[in-house]
Amino acid sequence: INLSGKTWTAIGSTTNSFCGTFDGNGKTISGLTSPLFDTVGETATVKNLTVCGDVTGDAMTGMLAITNKGTIDSCAALGTVYAAKYSGSLAAGGIAAKNEGTIRSCASPASVKHISAYNSPLNTGGLVGSNAGTIEACYSTGSVETNTSKYGTSGVGGLVGQNTASGKVNACYAAGSVNGYTGSFAAFIGTNNGEISGSYYRVTAADKGVASG
């Protein structure tokens, strides 16, 4: 399916999330300029799908979804994700801006760029911006870039920007370059308060694998 030149309204919302099963059957949805899903609900599954495009958003932006609370399995994001806002708490990622569910066997060669004002914290990752759920057997190879310079409040990583206390990352890797001025940018995970196991990263992508935590 090619959505080039078409206006797309993201599936679901924060108050009415997508709750079904979306099986892409190995197909690709291209030409996206906004996220395919807004909120993937707790009972929902999105699987076997590739999304491709140049997605631009505001505070929370991801190519496949803004927020995942369910399961995203065997999906990929290609292209670019660009997010820009000048206040508030922000997140951006190739697959999803925020994960509260499970993301499994997914890939993000997409490049992610996130721009904010000086005092706006942001979490930016090649795969997921902020993770409070489980990420397993995933990888990201696209570049990650931010401009913020506020130390210690932002997480910018090749795979995940911020891994919270409930976040788990297992059997994943990141190989894309990571650039930014924040005090918490790293090759793999920017800020980590959760669990990391069986994972690796390209050591030349940034000065550290995990910047803090």
mmCIF file of C-alpha atoms in Angstrom:
data_model
loop_
_atom_site.group_PDB
_atom_site.id
_atom_site.type_symbol
_atom_site.label_atom_id
_atom_site.label_comp_id
_atom_site.label_asym_id
_atom_site.label_seq_id
_atom_site.Cartn_x
_atom_site.Cartn_y
_atom_site.Cartn_z
ATOM 1 C CA ILE A 1 0.000 0.000 0.000
ATOM 2 C CA ASN A 2 1.420 3.376 -1.029
ATOM 3 C CA LEU A 3 0.054 6.357 0.913
ATOM 4 C CA SER A 4 2.173 8.969 -0.848
ATOM 5 C CA GLY A 5 0.161 12.144 -1.317
ATOM 6 C CA LYS A 6 -2.635 10.847 0.917
ATOM 7 C CA THR A 7 -3.768 12.293 4.246
ATOM 8 C CA TRP A 8 -3.484 9.658 6.957
ATOM 9 C CA THR A 9 -5.193 9.740 10.362
ATOM 10 C CA ALA A 10 -3.433 7.497 12.860
ATOM 11 C CA ILE A 11 -5.401 4.427 13.995
ATOM 12 C CA GLY A 12 -6.670 4.650 17.578
ATOM 13 C CA SER A 13 -6.156 7.406 20.131
ATOM 14 C CA THR A 14 -5.174 7.865 23.751
ATOM 15 C CA THR A 15 -8.825 7.539 24.785
ATOM 16 C CA ASN A 16 -9.858 4.959 22.181
ATOM 17 C CA SER A 17 -6.875 2.724 21.479
ATOM 18 C CA PHE A 18 -6.646 0.075 18.765
ATOM 19 C CA CYS A 19 -7.630 -3.228 20.400
ATOM 20 C CA GLY A 20 -7.628 -5.764 17.553
ATOM 21 C CA THR A 21 -5.051 -7.720 15.555
ATOM 22 C CA PHE A 22 -3.354 -6.122 12.571
ATOM 23 C CA ASP A 23 -1.468 -8.733 10.520
ATOM 24 C CA GLY A 24 0.508 -7.168 7.711
ATOM 25 C CA ASN A 25 1.198 -10.587 6.195
ATOM 26 C CA GLY A 26 4.719 -9.508 5.239
ATOM 27 C CA LYS A 27 3.538 -6.486 3.257
ATOM 28 C CA THR A 28 4.768 -2.864 3.298
ATOM 29 C CA ILE A 29 2.882 0.378 3.889
ATOM 30 C CA SER A 30 4.921 3.184 2.315
ATOM 31 C CA GLY A 31 4.570 6.927 1.890
ATOM 32 C CA LEU A 32 3.739 7.616 5.535
ATOM 33 C CA THR A 33 4.078 11.185 6.759
ATOM 34 C CA SER A 34 2.475 10.540 10.166
ATOM 35 C CA PRO A 35 2.442 7.507 12.496
ATOM 36 C CA LEU A 36 0.384 4.517 11.339
ATOM 37 C CA PHE A 37 -1.053 4.020 14.840
ATOM 38 C CA ASP A 38 -1.626 6.484 17.621
ATOM 39 C CA THR A 39 -2.108 4.041 20.515
ATOM 40 C CA VAL A 40 -1.848 0.256 20.286
ATOM 41 C CA GLY A 41 -3.996 -0.991 23.191
ATOM 42 C CA GLU A 42 -3.187 -3.600 25.829
ATOM 43 C CA THR A 43 -5.073 -6.395 24.051
ATOM 44 C CA ALA A 44 -3.863 -5.498 20.554
ATOM 45 C CA THR A 45 -1.255 -7.116 18.327
ATOM 46 C CA VAL A 46 0.449 -5.580 15.304
ATOM 47 C CA LYS A 47 2.649 -8.038 13.397
ATOM 48 C CA ASN A 48 4.410 -8.941 10.159
ATOM 49 C CA LEU A 49 4.458 -5.404 8.794
ATOM 50 C CA THR A 50 6.988 -2.963 7.339
ATOM 51 C CA VAL A 51 6.277 0.756 7.429
ATOM 52 C CA CYS A 52 8.203 3.246 5.343
ATOM 53 C CA GLY A 53 8.083 7.010 4.989
ATOM 54 C CA ASP A 54 9.203 10.406 6.206
ATOM 55 C CA VAL A 55 7.211 10.920 9.378
ATOM 56 C CA THR A 56 7.039 14.317 11.053
ATOM 57 C CA GLY A 57 5.419 14.878 14.412
ATOM 58 C CA ASP A 58 5.171 16.973 17.515
ATOM 59 C CA ALA A 59 5.871 15.933 21.112
ATOM 60 C CA MET A 60 5.538 12.141 20.678
ATOM 61 C CA THR A 61 6.434 10.563 17.340
ATOM 62 C CA GLY A 62 7.119 7.072 15.986
ATOM 63 C CA MET A 63 6.717 5.630 12.508
ATOM 64 C CA LEU A 64 4.646 2.591 13.450
ATOM 65 C CA ALA A 65 3.023 3.930 16.634
ATOM 66 C CA ILE A 66 3.126 6.798 19.062
ATOM 67 C CA THR A 67 2.399 4.585 22.076
ATOM 68 C CA ASN A 68 2.419 0.796 22.320
ATOM 69 C CA LYS A 69 0.638 -0.886 25.219
ATOM 70 C CA GLY A 70 0.076 -4.218 23.462
ATOM 71 C CA THR A 71 2.351 -6.353 21.270
ATOM 72 C CA ILE A 72 4.313 -5.347 18.206
ATOM 73 C CA ASP A 73 5.902 -8.407 16.616
ATOM 74 C CA SER A 74 8.082 -8.879 13.523
ATOM 75 C CA CYS A 75 7.750 -5.326 12.210
ATOM 76 C CA ALA A 76 10.203 -2.886 10.649
ATOM 77 C CA ALA A 77 10.456 0.879 10.161
ATOM 78 C CA LEU A 78 12.351 2.427 7.228
ATOM 79 C CA GLY A 79 12.837 6.072 6.343
ATOM 80 C CA THR A 80 13.014 9.036 8.694
ATOM 81 C CA VAL A 81 11.287 10.185 11.868
ATOM 82 C CA TYR A 82 11.482 13.879 12.681
ATOM 83 C CA ALA A 83 10.012 15.371 15.844
ATOM 84 C CA ALA A 84 10.087 18.996 16.930
ATOM 85 C CA LYS A 85 8.517 20.832 19.864
ATOM 86 C CA TYR A 86 9.706 23.558 22.147
ATOM 87 C CA SER A 87 8.224 22.689 25.523
ATOM 88 C CA GLY A 88 7.060 19.702 27.544
ATOM 89 C CA SER A 89 8.333 16.144 27.827
ATOM 90 C CA LEU A 90 9.094 14.604 24.445
ATOM 91 C CA ALA A 91 9.814 11.174 22.943
ATOM 92 C CA ALA A 92 10.600 9.802 19.490
ATOM 93 C CA GLY A 93 11.599 6.419 18.077
ATOM 94 C CA GLY A 94 11.724 4.507 14.813
ATOM 95 C CA ILE A 95 9.081 1.954 15.809
ATOM 96 C CA ALA A 96 7.360 3.811 18.667
ATOM 97 C CA ALA A 97 7.818 6.921 20.752
ATOM 98 C CA LYS A 98 6.774 5.113 23.936
ATOM 99 C CA ASN A 99 6.525 1.405 24.765
ATOM 100 C CA GLU A 100 4.506 0.100 27.701
ATOM 101 C CA GLY A 101 3.851 -3.347 26.206
ATOM 102 C CA THR A 102 6.036 -5.790 24.256
ATOM 103 C CA ILE A 103 8.064 -5.158 21.127
ATOM 104 C CA ARG A 104 9.564 -8.345 19.750
ATOM 105 C CA SER A 105 11.665 -9.255 16.677
ATOM 106 C CA CYS A 106 11.466 -5.754 15.214
ATOM 107 C CA ALA A 107 13.961 -3.697 13.244
ATOM 108 C CA SER A 108 14.481 -0.002 12.692
ATOM 109 C CA PRO A 109 16.928 1.120 10.001
ATOM 110 C CA ALA A 110 15.080 4.455 10.162
ATOM 111 C CA SER A 111 16.941 7.622 11.097
ATOM 112 C CA VAL A 112 15.469 9.597 13.994
ATOM 113 C CA LYS A 113 15.974 13.316 14.573
ATOM 114 C CA HIS A 114 14.490 15.165 17.534
ATOM 115 C CA ILE A 115 14.632 18.915 18.041
ATOM 116 C CA SER A 116 13.563 20.734 21.197
ATOM 117 C CA ALA A 117 14.194 23.952 23.065
ATOM 118 C CA TYR A 118 17.044 24.204 25.547
ATOM 119 C CA ASN A 119 14.970 23.370 28.647
ATOM 120 C CA SER A 120 12.805 20.639 27.172
ATOM 121 C CA PRO A 121 13.745 17.080 28.176
ATOM 122 C CA LEU A 122 13.440 14.500 25.426
ATOM 123 C CA ASN A 123 13.903 10.749 25.056
ATOM 124 C CA THR A 124 14.994 9.596 21.627
ATOM 125 C CA GLY A 125 15.977 6.147 20.385
ATOM 126 C CA GLY A 126 16.537 4.381 17.096
ATOM 127 C CA LEU A 127 13.812 1.870 18.011
ATOM 128 C CA VAL A 128 11.914 3.399 20.981
ATOM 129 C CA GLY A 129 12.113 6.761 22.701
ATOM 130 C CA SER A 130 10.976 5.715 26.172
ATOM 131 C CA ASN A 131 10.585 2.094 27.305
ATOM 132 C CA ALA A 132 8.511 0.989 30.280
ATOM 133 C CA GLY A 133 7.737 -2.459 28.862
ATOM 134 C CA THR A 134 9.687 -5.289 27.217
ATOM 135 C CA ILE A 135 11.859 -5.128 24.118
ATOM 136 C CA GLU A 136 13.386 -8.386 22.918
ATOM 137 C CA ALA A 137 15.263 -9.656 19.849
ATOM 138 C CA CYS A 138 15.188 -6.229 18.169
ATOM 139 C CA TYR A 139 17.766 -4.046 16.485
ATOM 140 C CA SER A 140 18.266 -0.548 15.140
ATOM 141 C CA THR A 141 20.829 0.608 12.602
ATOM 142 C CA GLY A 142 19.659 4.118 11.710
ATOM 143 C CA SER A 143 21.263 7.327 12.948
ATOM 144 C CA VAL A 144 19.893 9.159 15.995
ATOM 145 C CA GLU A 145 20.364 12.895 16.400
ATOM 146 C CA THR A 146 19.178 15.513 18.889
ATOM 147 C CA ASN A 147 19.993 19.117 19.613
ATOM 148 C CA THR A 148 19.110 19.539 23.274
ATOM 149 C CA SER A 149 21.820 20.432 25.780
ATOM 150 C CA LYS A 150 19.966 20.137 29.069
ATOM 151 C CA TYR A 151 22.082 17.756 31.119
ATOM 152 C CA GLY A 152 20.662 14.746 32.936
ATOM 153 C CA THR A 153 16.993 15.017 31.971
ATOM 154 C CA SER A 154 17.111 13.429 28.540
ATOM 155 C CA GLY A 155 17.981 9.998 27.245
ATOM 156 C CA VAL A 156 19.264 9.538 23.701
ATOM 157 C CA GLY A 157 20.354 6.088 22.553
ATOM 158 C CA GLY A 158 20.972 4.007 19.460
ATOM 159 C CA LEU A 159 18.229 1.572 20.495
ATOM 160 C CA VAL A 160 16.314 3.218 23.368
ATOM 161 C CA GLY A 161 16.447 6.744 24.731
ATOM 162 C CA GLN A 162 15.156 6.031 28.238
ATOM 163 C CA ASN A 163 14.714 2.599 29.836
ATOM 164 C CA THR A 164 12.589 3.113 32.951
ATOM 165 C CA ALA A 165 12.547 1.025 36.149
ATOM 166 C CA SER A 166 9.949 -1.339 34.648
ATOM 167 C CA GLY A 167 11.709 -1.519 31.277
ATOM 168 C CA LYS A 168 13.408 -4.709 30.068
ATOM 169 C CA VAL A 169 15.697 -4.996 27.050
ATOM 170 C CA ASN A 170 16.891 -8.471 26.034
ATOM 171 C CA ALA A 171 18.843 -9.873 23.070
ATOM 172 C CA CYS A 172 18.976 -6.594 21.151
ATOM 173 C CA TYR A 173 21.629 -4.595 19.363
ATOM 174 C CA ALA A 174 22.203 -1.101 17.989
ATOM 175 C CA ALA A 175 24.648 -0.121 15.250
ATOM 176 C CA GLY A 176 23.620 3.392 14.175
ATOM 177 C CA SER A 177 25.537 6.557 14.966
ATOM 178 C CA VAL A 178 24.280 8.716 17.847
ATOM 179 C CA ASN A 179 24.861 12.466 18.020
ATOM 180 C CA GLY A 180 23.652 15.127 20.432
ATOM 181 C CA TYR A 181 24.557 17.653 23.068
ATOM 182 C CA THR A 182 22.634 16.123 25.932
ATOM 183 C CA GLY A 183 24.537 14.678 28.894
ATOM 184 C CA SER A 184 22.814 11.323 28.423
ATOM 185 C CA PHE A 185 23.418 10.129 24.880
ATOM 186 C CA ALA A 186 24.910 6.727 24.201
ATOM 187 C CA ALA A 187 25.391 4.019 21.581
ATOM 188 C CA PHE A 188 22.769 1.681 23.090
ATOM 189 C CA ILE A 189 20.591 3.259 25.818
ATOM 190 C CA GLY A 190 20.714 6.856 26.965
ATOM 191 C CA THR A 191 19.408 6.580 30.525
ATOM 192 C CA ASN A 192 18.790 3.207 32.136
ATOM 193 C CA ASN A 193 16.933 2.353 35.337
ATOM 194 C CA GLY A 194 15.647 -1.023 34.158
ATOM 195 C CA GLU A 195 17.095 -4.349 33.014
ATOM 196 C CA ILE A 196 19.437 -5.041 30.099
ATOM 197 C CA SER A 197 20.563 -8.548 29.152
ATOM 198 C CA GLY A 198 22.181 -10.369 26.239
ATOM 199 C CA SER A 199 22.565 -7.213 24.156
ATOM 200 C CA TYR A 200 25.333 -5.363 22.359
ATOM 201 C CA TYR A 201 26.124 -2.229 20.381
ATOM 202 C CA ARG A 202 28.667 -0.751 17.991
ATOM 203 C CA VAL A 203 31.351 0.794 20.192
ATOM 204 C CA THR A 204 32.220 3.525 17.687
ATOM 205 C CA ALA A 205 28.629 4.840 17.584
ATOM 206 C CA ALA A 206 29.123 7.035 20.675
ATOM 207 C CA ASP A 207 31.519 7.463 23.595
ATOM 208 C CA LYS A 208 29.464 5.202 25.897
ATOM 209 C CA GLY A 209 27.141 2.216 25.566
ATOM 210 C CA VAL A 210 24.847 3.435 28.376
ATOM 211 C CA ALA A 211 25.230 7.070 29.369
ATOM 212 C CA SER A 212 23.681 6.888 32.853
ATOM 213 C CA GLY A 213 22.066 4.309 35.112
#
